[in-house]
Amino acid sequence: MCLAIPMLLIEVKPNGTGIVELNGLQQEVNLGLVEDARPGRYVIVHAGFAIETLDEVQARELIDLFAQLAAQIPNPPTSERTGQPA
Amino acid sequence: MNNWIDPFRNPAVADVLAGRIGDLGRQLAVRRPGPIRIMEVCGSHTMSIARYGLRDLLPPQVDLVSGPGCPVCVTDTGYLDTAICLARQGVIIATFGDMLNVPGSDTTLGRVRSEGARIEVCYSPSEALAHARQNPGREVVFLAIGFETTIGPVISLIDPARTEGLKNLSLLVAFKRIPPALALLRADPELAIDAFLCPAHVSAIIGAHAYDFLTGPKGIPCVIAGFEPLDILIGIDHILQQKMKGEARVENLYNRVVRENGNLRAQALIDRILEPVSTPWRGLGILPDSGLALRPDYADFDAPRKLGVPLKTGVPPTACRCGDVIKGKLHPPECPLFGLACNPDHPVGPCMVSAEGSCAAAFKYARLALSPSNCVVHQPD
Ligand code: SF4
């Protein structure tokens, strides 16, 4: 029940709601619980509310760490399962 | 980057992390007998661990146990009995869908709905406002359950209802706070928990510092992690690293969402409208200050007081072992009813009802046995 996912905020309305998008699907969210919701930011959406904003700098740090870990693998296989370099 | 999900599901990195966890597990095994018991208390963790088969990647020295991470599963039977009683009296019940099939003492909300009671399933609590507007002659009661993550969205109903002068909306409140439950579980010698993998979105509200009291010289590692497979694996990796160094710190690996002090705006709202109370948890009993109830200024939104229907004490089904599952004493398949008398079509206990319940997650994913190699193709729905 605490599932919440990052969605791109594309519009902020004067009434305190906004429009978010994920994979082409849009929905309205209440922005009353977050402070710095601006279009172009990702917000974490739970039960129709943005409960936090996503810090892209911190997210990239972890993604970079994962990239370093992936680079430790001797011969990164091209995965047939995903069709992308693993 | 078109989303912030896929990079946290890379199977090659999962393999590297699993290798590191295996090494650390073996090194720790030389130092101490028995497995390291790591408890997660987040329904989203429970689901991801089951969905991606993460337990299969861990060495035998690491035992991952699910705690009370699902707010539906820890809701007391008496709460459901009260909601069912209100529904039968003609009140419109507005609720998250998970609550429909949770067994009360003798029936479910889903069953009383099929008998004609009006029960509206809401994705967002805001929908309850619309139901109240459209039905001015009837009371609408929102089933206000949830942990810190959900509390803000639910009580956000109150100010607009007051401003609009809606007099027919109230809440049946059984909110729960995670830190007091962690304190109890930590203190249970039978459980012998070595570390907490702290919840992702509860922490977004309460902040990383909320776990400080569990750490320190006599404490255990508390590592906050997101709920994608790589988040969970790196969380376990850091817990084992702390164990190797003999440390017990709060580490925030979900800092892309969780701030040190949490979401202050949500905390201020919670503080203004709610106050701590003792509350019953299914499986854990009554825990002091572990719940939140409406402050006297908001008594007009308190359904039991407004409608004169006090919260009941319920009788959970005797054979259900949810209490032990919620405490992490029992893995779901060890319950004698698991998959037999109790399955998602015929749940006996709440752990089998909510998608995030330990029993439902174990049942749904048991036979898929996903390896991290297929993480990317099997995206959560
Ligand atoms: S399998 Fe069913 S009866 Fe057994 S503990 Fe889980 S919910 Fe309860």
mmCIF file of C-alpha atoms in Angstrom, chain B:
data_model
loop_
_atom_site.group_PDB
_atom_site.id
_atom_site.type_symbol
_atom_site.label_atom_id
_atom_site.label_comp_id
_atom_site.label_asym_id
_atom_site.label_seq_id
_atom_site.Cartn_x
_atom_site.Cartn_y
_atom_site.Cartn_z
ATOM 1 C CA MET B 1 16.647 9.026 -19.142
ATOM 2 C CA ASN B 2 12.912 8.625 -19.533
ATOM 3 C CA ASN B 3 12.293 7.254 -16.064
ATOM 4 C CA TRP B 4 14.097 6.632 -12.814
ATOM 5 C CA ILE B 5 13.219 2.964 -12.549
ATOM 6 C CA ASP B 6 15.082 0.910 -15.171
ATOM 7 C CA PRO B 7 18.641 1.766 -14.035
ATOM 8 C CA PHE B 8 17.785 0.150 -10.700
ATOM 9 C CA ARG B 9 16.897 -3.171 -12.323
ATOM 10 C CA ASN B 10 20.083 -3.955 -14.240
ATOM 11 C CA PRO B 11 20.629 -7.736 -13.973
ATOM 12 C CA ALA B 12 24.403 -7.574 -14.488
ATOM 13 C CA VAL B 13 24.775 -5.289 -11.475
ATOM 14 C CA ALA B 14 22.497 -7.589 -9.486
ATOM 15 C CA ASP B 15 24.953 -10.413 -10.190
ATOM 16 C CA VAL B 16 27.910 -8.326 -8.982
ATOM 17 C CA LEU B 17 26.094 -7.284 -5.817
ATOM 18 C CA ALA B 18 24.977 -10.850 -5.130
ATOM 19 C CA GLY B 19 28.619 -11.921 -5.461
ATOM 20 C CA ARG B 20 29.707 -9.266 -2.977
ATOM 21 C CA ILE B 21 26.944 -10.227 -0.547
ATOM 22 C CA GLY B 22 28.014 -13.873 -0.838
ATOM 23 C CA ASP B 23 31.637 -12.971 0.003
ATOM 24 C CA LEU B 24 30.618 -10.855 2.980
ATOM 25 C CA GLY B 25 28.250 -13.581 4.193
ATOM 26 C CA ARG B 26 31.040 -16.164 4.142
ATOM 27 C CA GLN B 27 33.454 -13.846 5.948
ATOM 28 C CA LEU B 28 30.862 -13.116 8.615
ATOM 29 C CA ALA B 29 30.139 -16.827 9.042
ATOM 30 C CA VAL B 30 33.719 -17.311 10.249
ATOM 31 C CA ARG B 31 33.110 -14.799 13.014
ATOM 32 C CA ARG B 32 29.716 -15.799 14.307
ATOM 33 C CA PRO B 33 27.432 -18.798 14.206
ATOM 34 C CA GLY B 34 23.985 -18.629 12.646
ATOM 35 C CA PRO B 35 22.661 -16.432 9.896
ATOM 36 C CA ILE B 36 22.444 -12.629 9.934
ATOM 37 C CA ARG B 37 18.742 -11.884 10.274
ATOM 38 C CA ILE B 38 17.711 -8.814 8.303
ATOM 39 C CA MET B 39 14.120 -7.634 8.647
ATOM 40 C CA GLU B 40 12.389 -5.508 6.046
ATOM 41 C CA VAL B 41 9.253 -3.645 7.054
ATOM 42 C CA CYS B 42 7.921 -2.326 3.786
ATOM 43 C CA GLY B 43 5.281 -3.941 1.630
ATOM 44 C CA SER B 44 7.066 -2.720 -1.474
ATOM 45 C CA HIS B 45 10.247 -4.475 -0.309
ATOM 46 C CA THR B 46 8.291 -7.667 0.392
ATOM 47 C CA MET B 47 6.847 -7.595 -3.122
ATOM 48 C CA SER B 48 10.145 -6.833 -4.859
ATOM 49 C CA ILE B 49 12.013 -9.501 -2.913
ATOM 50 C CA ALA B 50 9.415 -12.081 -3.931
ATOM 51 C CA ARG B 51 8.961 -10.816 -7.490
ATOM 52 C CA TYR B 52 12.635 -10.799 -8.374
ATOM 53 C CA GLY B 53 13.489 -13.921 -6.409
ATOM 54 C CA LEU B 54 16.082 -11.994 -4.412
ATOM 55 C CA ARG B 55 16.162 -14.565 -1.592
ATOM 56 C CA ASP B 56 17.583 -17.087 -4.040
ATOM 57 C CA LEU B 57 20.561 -14.801 -4.631
ATOM 58 C CA LEU B 58 21.534 -14.592 -0.987
ATOM 59 C CA PRO B 59 24.000 -16.894 0.726
ATOM 60 C CA PRO B 60 22.704 -19.146 3.532
ATOM 61 C CA GLN B 61 24.314 -16.808 6.048
ATOM 62 C CA VAL B 62 21.765 -14.104 5.247
ATOM 63 C CA ASP B 63 18.178 -14.625 6.354
ATOM 64 C CA LEU B 64 15.791 -12.019 5.000
ATOM 65 C CA VAL B 65 12.587 -11.856 7.024
ATOM 66 C CA SER B 66 9.510 -9.770 6.326
ATOM 67 C CA GLY B 67 8.112 -7.771 9.211
ATOM 68 C CA PRO B 68 4.896 -5.762 9.576
ATOM 69 C CA GLY B 69 5.305 -3.862 6.317
ATOM 70 C CA CYS B 70 1.753 -3.948 5.087
ATOM 71 C CA PRO B 71 -0.742 -1.627 6.814
ATOM 72 C CA VAL B 72 -3.686 -3.763 5.708
ATOM 73 C CA CYS B 73 -2.180 -6.904 7.253
ATOM 74 C CA VAL B 74 -1.697 -5.317 10.667
ATOM 75 C CA THR B 75 -5.200 -3.844 10.801
ATOM 76 C CA ASP B 76 -7.073 -5.331 13.721
ATOM 77 C CA THR B 77 -10.083 -7.568 13.085
ATOM 78 C CA GLY B 78 -12.202 -5.278 15.285
ATOM 79 C CA TYR B 79 -11.537 -2.369 12.941
ATOM 80 C CA LEU B 80 -13.023 -4.342 10.064
ATOM 81 C CA ASP B 81 -15.959 -5.398 12.206
ATOM 82 C CA THR B 82 -16.678 -1.729 12.938
ATOM 83 C CA ALA B 83 -16.417 -0.783 9.234
ATOM 84 C CA ILE B 84 -18.721 -3.674 8.312
ATOM 85 C CA CYS B 85 -21.207 -2.618 10.997
ATOM 86 C CA LEU B 86 -21.231 0.970 9.627
ATOM 87 C CA ALA B 87 -21.704 -0.295 6.072
ATOM 88 C CA ARG B 88 -24.695 -2.348 7.194
ATOM 89 C CA GLN B 89 -26.182 0.716 8.877
ATOM 90 C CA GLY B 90 -26.323 2.512 5.531
ATOM 91 C CA VAL B 91 -23.149 4.577 5.759
ATOM 92 C CA ILE B 92 -21.203 4.898 2.496
ATOM 93 C CA ILE B 93 -17.766 3.386 3.087
ATOM 94 C CA ALA B 94 -14.946 4.830 0.995
ATOM 95 C CA THR B 95 -11.786 2.736 1.088
ATOM 96 C CA PHE B 96 -8.587 1.622 -0.562
ATOM 97 C CA GLY B 97 -9.401 -1.531 -2.526
ATOM 98 C CA ASP B 98 -7.079 -3.740 -0.464
ATOM 99 C CA MET B 99 -9.522 -3.658 2.435
ATOM 100 C CA LEU B 100 -12.415 -5.346 0.610
ATOM 101 C CA ASN B 101 -11.382 -8.944 1.168
ATOM 102 C CA VAL B 102 -9.726 -8.699 4.575
ATOM 103 C CA PRO B 103 -11.625 -11.057 6.872
ATOM 104 C CA GLY B 104 -13.426 -9.469 9.800
ATOM 105 C CA SER B 105 -14.682 -11.738 12.595
ATOM 106 C CA ASP B 106 -17.341 -13.271 10.369
ATOM 107 C CA THR B 107 -17.501 -11.558 6.979
ATOM 108 C CA THR B 108 -15.710 -9.081 4.695
ATOM 109 C CA LEU B 109 -16.536 -5.665 3.284
ATOM 110 C CA GLY B 110 -16.607 -7.272 -0.164
ATOM 111 C CA ARG B 111 -19.332 -9.665 0.946
ATOM 112 C CA VAL B 112 -21.482 -7.002 2.575
ATOM 113 C CA ARG B 113 -21.130 -4.994 -0.634
ATOM 114 C CA SER B 114 -22.540 -7.883 -2.625
ATOM 115 C CA GLU B 115 -25.420 -7.913 -0.120
ATOM 116 C CA GLY B 116 -26.195 -4.309 -1.066
ATOM 117 C CA ALA B 117 -24.044 -2.140 1.188
ATOM 118 C CA ARG B 118 -22.495 0.860 -0.520
ATOM 119 C CA ILE B 119 -18.717 0.579 -0.570
ATOM 120 C CA GLU B 120 -16.703 2.839 -2.850
ATOM 121 C CA VAL B 121 -13.166 1.875 -3.743
ATOM 122 C CA CYS B 122 -10.858 4.877 -4.009
ATOM 123 C CA TYR B 123 -7.414 5.122 -5.575
ATOM 124 C CA SER B 124 -6.933 8.473 -3.855
ATOM 125 C CA PRO B 125 -8.520 9.594 -0.582
ATOM 126 C CA SER B 126 -9.571 12.811 -2.387
ATOM 127 C CA GLU B 127 -12.296 10.771 -4.074
ATOM 128 C CA ALA B 128 -14.090 10.571 -0.732
ATOM 129 C CA LEU B 129 -14.743 14.331 -1.006
ATOM 130 C CA ALA B 130 -16.576 13.778 -4.288
ATOM 131 C CA HIS B 131 -18.660 10.969 -2.762
ATOM 132 C CA ALA B 132 -19.631 13.255 0.131
ATOM 133 C CA ARG B 133 -20.609 16.066 -2.266
ATOM 134 C CA GLN B 134 -22.692 13.750 -4.424
ATOM 135 C CA ASN B 135 -24.513 12.186 -1.458
ATOM 136 C CA PRO B 136 -25.427 15.083 0.814
ATOM 137 C CA GLY B 137 -28.036 13.027 2.655
ATOM 138 C CA ARG B 138 -25.675 10.183 3.645
ATOM 139 C CA GLU B 139 -22.606 9.908 5.811
ATOM 140 C CA VAL B 140 -19.424 8.951 3.964
ATOM 141 C CA VAL B 141 -16.768 7.272 6.116
ATOM 142 C CA PHE B 142 -13.234 6.923 4.744
ATOM 143 C CA LEU B 143 -11.273 3.942 6.091
ATOM 144 C CA ALA B 144 -8.244 5.845 7.290
ATOM 145 C CA ILE B 145 -5.571 3.181 7.621
ATOM 146 C CA GLY B 146 -1.939 3.349 6.665
ATOM 147 C CA PHE B 147 1.593 4.084 7.752
ATOM 148 C CA GLU B 148 3.288 7.474 7.616
ATOM 149 C CA THR B 149 3.371 7.405 3.785
ATOM 150 C CA THR B 150 -0.400 7.301 3.467
ATOM 151 C CA ILE B 151 -1.392 9.396 6.472
ATOM 152 C CA GLY B 152 -0.667 12.771 4.818
ATOM 153 C CA PRO B 153 -2.768 12.044 1.722
ATOM 154 C CA VAL B 154 -5.667 10.779 3.874
ATOM 155 C CA ILE B 155 -5.822 13.673 6.322
ATOM 156 C CA SER B 156 -5.504 16.121 3.439
ATOM 157 C CA LEU B 157 -9.257 15.502 3.122
ATOM 158 C CA ILE B 158 -10.000 17.410 6.254
ATOM 159 C CA ASP B 159 -9.154 21.033 5.425
ATOM 160 C CA PRO B 160 -11.028 21.117 2.091
ATOM 161 C CA ALA B 161 -14.035 19.377 3.697
ATOM 162 C CA ARG B 162 -14.128 22.080 6.397
ATOM 163 C CA THR B 163 -13.670 24.912 3.930
ATOM 164 C CA GLU B 164 -16.482 23.561 1.796
ATOM 165 C CA GLY B 165 -18.683 22.965 4.794
ATOM 166 C CA LEU B 166 -19.139 19.250 4.032
ATOM 167 C CA LYS B 167 -20.831 17.872 7.127
ATOM 168 C CA ASN B 168 -21.273 14.274 5.978
ATOM 169 C CA LEU B 169 -17.649 13.112 5.778
ATOM 170 C CA SER B 170 -15.705 11.429 8.561
ATOM 171 C CA LEU B 171 -12.766 9.059 9.057
ATOM 172 C CA LEU B 172 -12.455 5.684 10.776
ATOM 173 C CA VAL B 173 -8.885 6.152 11.918
ATOM 174 C CA ALA B 174 -6.387 3.360 12.583
ATOM 175 C CA PHE B 175 -3.139 4.959 11.430
ATOM 176 C CA LYS B 176 0.102 3.324 12.494
ATOM 177 C CA ARG B 177 3.649 4.552 13.032
ATOM 178 C CA ILE B 178 6.554 2.340 12.085
ATOM 179 C CA PRO B 179 9.249 3.351 14.630
ATOM 180 C CA PRO B 180 7.410 1.989 17.719
ATOM 181 C CA ALA B 181 6.878 -1.337 15.935
ATOM 182 C CA LEU B 182 10.580 -1.518 15.114
ATOM 183 C CA ALA B 183 11.440 -0.854 18.757
ATOM 184 C CA LEU B 184 9.241 -3.764 19.850
ATOM 185 C CA LEU B 185 10.584 -6.172 17.244
ATOM 186 C CA ARG B 186 14.161 -5.177 18.018
ATOM 187 C CA ALA B 187 13.604 -5.921 21.702
ATOM 188 C CA ASP B 188 12.194 -9.430 21.099
ATOM 189 C CA PRO B 189 14.973 -11.901 21.969
ATOM 190 C CA GLU B 190 13.226 -14.709 20.114
ATOM 191 C CA LEU B 191 13.403 -12.739 16.876
ATOM 192 C CA ALA B 192 17.082 -11.827 17.281
ATOM 193 C CA ILE B 193 17.039 -9.241 14.499
ATOM 194 C CA ASP B 194 20.521 -8.171 13.407
ATOM 195 C CA ALA B 195 19.569 -5.257 11.165
ATOM 196 C CA PHE B 196 16.638 -3.413 9.643
ATOM 197 C CA LEU B 197 16.267 -2.724 5.958
ATOM 198 C CA CYS B 198 14.205 0.407 6.590
ATOM 199 C CA PRO B 199 11.174 1.219 4.465
ATOM 200 C CA ALA B 200 11.478 3.463 1.447
ATOM 201 C CA HIS B 201 8.419 5.685 1.452
ATOM 202 C CA VAL B 202 7.667 5.711 5.156
ATOM 203 C CA SER B 203 11.199 7.102 5.481
ATOM 204 C CA ALA B 204 10.440 9.755 2.855
ATOM 205 C CA ILE B 205 8.004 11.219 5.384
ATOM 206 C CA ILE B 206 9.726 10.597 8.727
ATOM 207 C CA GLY B 207 13.326 11.086 7.516
ATOM 208 C CA ALA B 208 16.519 9.158 8.074
ATOM 209 C CA HIS B 209 17.010 10.499 11.609
ATOM 210 C CA ALA B 210 13.837 8.754 12.753
ATOM 211 C CA TYR B 211 15.862 5.535 13.145
ATOM 212 C CA ASP B 212 18.713 7.044 15.183
ATOM 213 C CA PHE B 213 17.284 5.577 18.403
ATOM 214 C CA LEU B 214 17.820 2.036 17.115
ATOM 215 C CA THR B 215 21.512 2.509 16.379
ATOM 216 C CA GLY B 216 24.628 3.315 18.393
ATOM 217 C CA PRO B 217 26.752 1.109 20.686
ATOM 218 C CA LYS B 218 23.857 -1.169 21.696
ATOM 219 C CA GLY B 219 21.982 -0.815 18.428
ATOM 220 C CA ILE B 220 21.809 -2.469 15.042
ATOM 221 C CA PRO B 221 22.393 -1.214 11.486
ATOM 222 C CA CYS B 222 19.384 0.560 9.963
ATOM 223 C CA VAL B 223 19.778 0.957 6.230
ATOM 224 C CA ILE B 224 17.152 2.810 4.198
ATOM 225 C CA ALA B 225 16.828 1.469 0.687
ATOM 226 C CA GLY B 226 14.504 1.930 -2.259
ATOM 227 C CA PHE B 227 12.430 -0.986 -3.455
ATOM 228 C CA GLU B 228 13.898 -1.756 -6.842
ATOM 229 C CA PRO B 229 15.987 -4.952 -6.897
ATOM 230 C CA LEU B 230 19.362 -3.172 -6.985
ATOM 231 C CA ASP B 231 18.275 -0.846 -4.173
ATOM 232 C CA ILE B 232 17.491 -3.838 -1.981
ATOM 233 C CA LEU B 233 20.684 -5.692 -2.842
ATOM 234 C CA ILE B 234 22.907 -2.694 -2.172
ATOM 235 C CA GLY B 235 21.024 -2.161 1.091
ATOM 236 C CA ILE B 236 21.843 -5.721 2.167
ATOM 237 C CA ASP B 237 25.444 -5.242 1.028
ATOM 238 C CA HIS B 238 25.809 -2.155 3.229
ATOM 239 C CA ILE B 239 24.214 -3.886 6.198
ATOM 240 C CA LEU B 240 26.782 -6.683 5.923
ATOM 241 C CA GLN B 241 29.588 -4.151 5.552
ATOM 242 C CA GLN B 242 28.466 -2.499 8.797
ATOM 243 C CA LYS B 243 28.370 -5.921 10.460
ATOM 244 C CA MET B 244 31.921 -6.623 9.287
ATOM 245 C CA LYS B 245 33.107 -3.368 10.861
ATOM 246 C CA GLY B 246 31.019 -3.836 14.001
ATOM 247 C CA GLU B 247 29.032 -0.685 13.266
ATOM 248 C CA ALA B 248 25.362 0.154 13.894
ATOM 249 C CA ARG B 249 24.502 3.286 11.948
ATOM 250 C CA VAL B 250 21.643 4.724 9.963
ATOM 251 C CA GLU B 251 22.608 4.733 6.293
ATOM 252 C CA ASN B 252 20.382 6.350 3.732
ATOM 253 C CA LEU B 253 20.808 4.698 0.341
ATOM 254 C CA TYR B 254 17.476 6.047 -0.886
ATOM 255 C CA ASN B 255 18.654 9.639 -0.633
ATOM 256 C CA ARG B 256 17.194 10.349 -4.050
ATOM 257 C CA VAL B 257 13.883 10.529 -2.184
ATOM 258 C CA VAL B 258 14.530 10.383 1.576
ATOM 259 C CA ARG B 259 15.877 13.534 3.243
ATOM 260 C CA GLU B 260 17.656 13.453 6.590
ATOM 261 C CA ASN B 261 14.706 15.123 8.339
ATOM 262 C CA GLY B 262 11.971 13.830 6.064
ATOM 263 C CA ASN B 263 9.075 15.716 4.520
ATOM 264 C CA LEU B 264 8.546 18.606 6.943
ATOM 265 C CA ARG B 265 5.356 19.774 5.286
ATOM 266 C CA ALA B 266 3.719 16.368 5.694
ATOM 267 C CA GLN B 267 5.016 16.125 9.268
ATOM 268 C CA ALA B 268 3.534 19.552 10.134
ATOM 269 C CA LEU B 269 0.145 18.518 8.756
ATOM 270 C CA ILE B 270 0.212 15.234 10.691
ATOM 271 C CA ASP B 271 1.209 17.047 13.848
ATOM 272 C CA ARG B 272 -1.532 19.631 13.523
ATOM 273 C CA ILE B 273 -4.354 17.139 12.982
ATOM 274 C CA LEU B 274 -3.263 13.952 14.781
ATOM 275 C CA GLU B 275 -1.853 12.944 18.151
ATOM 276 C CA PRO B 276 -0.088 9.735 19.255
ATOM 277 C CA VAL B 277 -2.201 6.991 20.846
ATOM 278 C CA SER B 278 -1.754 3.357 21.779
ATOM 279 C CA THR B 279 -3.205 1.136 19.124
ATOM 280 C CA PRO B 280 -3.659 -2.599 18.429
ATOM 281 C CA TRP B 281 -1.608 -4.249 15.670
ATOM 282 C CA ARG B 282 -2.733 -7.597 14.391
ATOM 283 C CA GLY B 283 -0.076 -10.010 15.528
ATOM 284 C CA LEU B 284 1.806 -7.588 17.748
ATOM 285 C CA GLY B 285 -0.826 -6.535 20.302
ATOM 286 C CA ILE B 286 -1.361 -3.040 21.647
ATOM 287 C CA LEU B 287 1.743 -0.876 21.244
ATOM 288 C CA PRO B 288 2.083 2.385 23.169
ATOM 289 C CA ASP B 289 2.167 5.548 21.030
ATOM 290 C CA SER B 290 2.221 3.483 17.858
ATOM 291 C CA GLY B 291 -0.958 4.953 16.429
ATOM 292 C CA LEU B 292 -2.262 8.378 15.559
ATOM 293 C CA ALA B 293 -5.759 9.637 16.303
ATOM 294 C CA LEU B 294 -7.579 12.866 15.496
ATOM 295 C CA ARG B 295 -6.914 15.716 17.906
ATOM 296 C CA PRO B 296 -9.966 17.116 19.774
ATOM 297 C CA ASP B 297 -10.148 20.068 17.344
ATOM 298 C CA TYR B 298 -10.992 17.579 14.608
ATOM 299 C CA ALA B 299 -13.424 15.431 16.581
ATOM 300 C CA ASP B 300 -16.180 16.274 14.089
ATOM 301 C CA PHE B 301 -14.308 14.059 11.596
ATOM 302 C CA ASP B 302 -13.999 11.110 13.982
ATOM 303 C CA ALA B 303 -16.519 8.533 12.727
ATOM 304 C CA PRO B 304 -16.878 6.467 15.949
ATOM 305 C CA ARG B 305 -17.580 9.584 18.007
ATOM 306 C CA LYS B 306 -19.779 11.250 15.411
ATOM 307 C CA LEU B 307 -21.852 8.154 14.670
ATOM 308 C CA GLY B 308 -21.822 6.638 18.160
ATOM 309 C CA VAL B 309 -20.295 3.363 16.984
ATOM 310 C CA PRO B 310 -17.231 2.560 19.092
ATOM 311 C CA LEU B 311 -14.301 0.593 17.645
ATOM 312 C CA LYS B 312 -14.828 -3.091 18.367
ATOM 313 C CA THR B 313 -12.416 -5.747 19.519
ATOM 314 C CA GLY B 314 -12.322 -8.552 17.002
ATOM 315 C CA VAL B 315 -11.514 -12.244 16.967
ATOM 316 C CA PRO B 316 -8.955 -13.209 14.320
ATOM 317 C CA PRO B 317 -9.342 -16.629 12.665
ATOM 318 C CA THR B 318 -7.693 -19.144 14.970
ATOM 319 C CA ALA B 319 -5.719 -21.202 12.478
ATOM 320 C CA CYS B 320 -4.194 -18.198 10.724
ATOM 321 C CA ARG B 321 -0.560 -17.629 11.615
ATOM 322 C CA CYS B 322 -0.451 -14.031 10.336
ATOM 323 C CA GLY B 323 0.686 -12.869 13.763
ATOM 324 C CA ASP B 324 3.838 -14.953 13.485
ATOM 325 C CA VAL B 325 4.316 -14.059 9.819
ATOM 326 C CA ILE B 326 4.065 -10.339 10.629
ATOM 327 C CA LYS B 327 6.669 -10.719 13.366
ATOM 328 C CA GLY B 328 9.009 -12.574 11.037
ATOM 329 C CA LYS B 329 8.828 -15.732 13.163
ATOM 330 C CA LEU B 330 7.368 -17.777 10.337
ATOM 331 C CA HIS B 331 7.952 -17.734 6.592
ATOM 332 C CA PRO B 332 4.534 -17.882 4.880
ATOM 333 C CA PRO B 333 4.907 -21.402 3.402
ATOM 334 C CA GLU B 334 5.425 -22.686 6.955
ATOM 335 C CA CYS B 335 1.798 -21.846 7.813
ATOM 336 C CA PRO B 336 -0.206 -25.087 7.529
ATOM 337 C CA LEU B 337 -2.978 -23.294 5.616
ATOM 338 C CA PHE B 338 -0.657 -21.655 3.059
ATOM 339 C CA GLY B 339 -1.742 -22.383 -0.507
ATOM 340 C CA LEU B 340 -4.343 -24.897 0.711
ATOM 341 C CA ALA B 341 -7.238 -23.510 2.727
ATOM 342 C CA CYS B 342 -5.679 -20.054 2.375
ATOM 343 C CA ASN B 343 -4.956 -18.619 -1.062
ATOM 344 C CA PRO B 344 -5.574 -15.259 -2.764
ATOM 345 C CA ASP B 345 -9.051 -16.370 -3.929
ATOM 346 C CA HIS B 346 -9.987 -17.519 -0.427
ATOM 347 C CA PRO B 347 -7.803 -15.635 2.018
ATOM 348 C CA VAL B 348 -8.052 -16.730 5.639
ATOM 349 C CA GLY B 349 -5.849 -13.967 6.977
ATOM 350 C CA PRO B 350 -4.993 -10.424 5.869
ATOM 351 C CA CYS B 351 -1.426 -11.388 4.873
ATOM 352 C CA MET B 352 -2.959 -13.273 1.929
ATOM 353 C CA VAL B 353 -5.269 -10.435 0.889
ATOM 354 C CA SER B 354 -3.204 -7.367 0.207
ATOM 355 C CA ALA B 355 -0.824 -7.711 -2.736
ATOM 356 C CA GLU B 356 1.903 -6.550 -0.365
ATOM 357 C CA GLY B 357 1.103 -9.089 2.316
ATOM 358 C CA SER B 358 3.901 -11.562 2.916
ATOM 359 C CA CYS B 359 1.683 -14.577 2.226
ATOM 360 C CA ALA B 360 0.203 -13.143 -0.988
ATOM 361 C CA ALA B 361 3.652 -12.138 -2.278
ATOM 362 C CA ALA B 362 5.063 -15.575 -1.432
ATOM 363 C CA PHE B 363 2.104 -17.302 -3.112
ATOM 364 C CA LYS B 364 2.151 -15.190 -6.256
ATOM 365 C CA TYR B 365 5.838 -15.441 -6.952
ATOM 366 C CA ALA B 366 6.738 -18.794 -5.425
ATOM 367 C CA ARG B 367 6.560 -20.728 -8.646
ATOM 368 C CA LEU B 368 7.983 -18.058 -10.921
ATOM 369 C CA ALA B 369 11.356 -18.120 -9.184
ATOM 370 C CA LEU B 370 12.546 -15.077 -11.108
ATOM 371 C CA SER B 371 16.272 -14.706 -11.292
ATOM 372 C CA PRO B 372 17.819 -11.253 -11.620
ATOM 373 C CA SER B 373 18.603 -12.213 -15.185
ATOM 374 C CA ASN B 374 15.030 -11.516 -16.134
ATOM 375 C CA CYS B 375 14.506 -8.456 -13.986
ATOM 376 C CA VAL B 376 14.277 -6.137 -16.937
ATOM 377 C CA VAL B 377 11.774 -8.068 -18.952
ATOM 378 C CA HIS B 378 9.437 -8.743 -16.026
ATOM 379 C CA GLN B 379 8.550 -5.203 -15.085
ATOM 380 C CA PRO B 380 6.122 -4.702 -12.241
ATOM 381 C CA ASP B 381 2.624 -3.970 -13.370
#
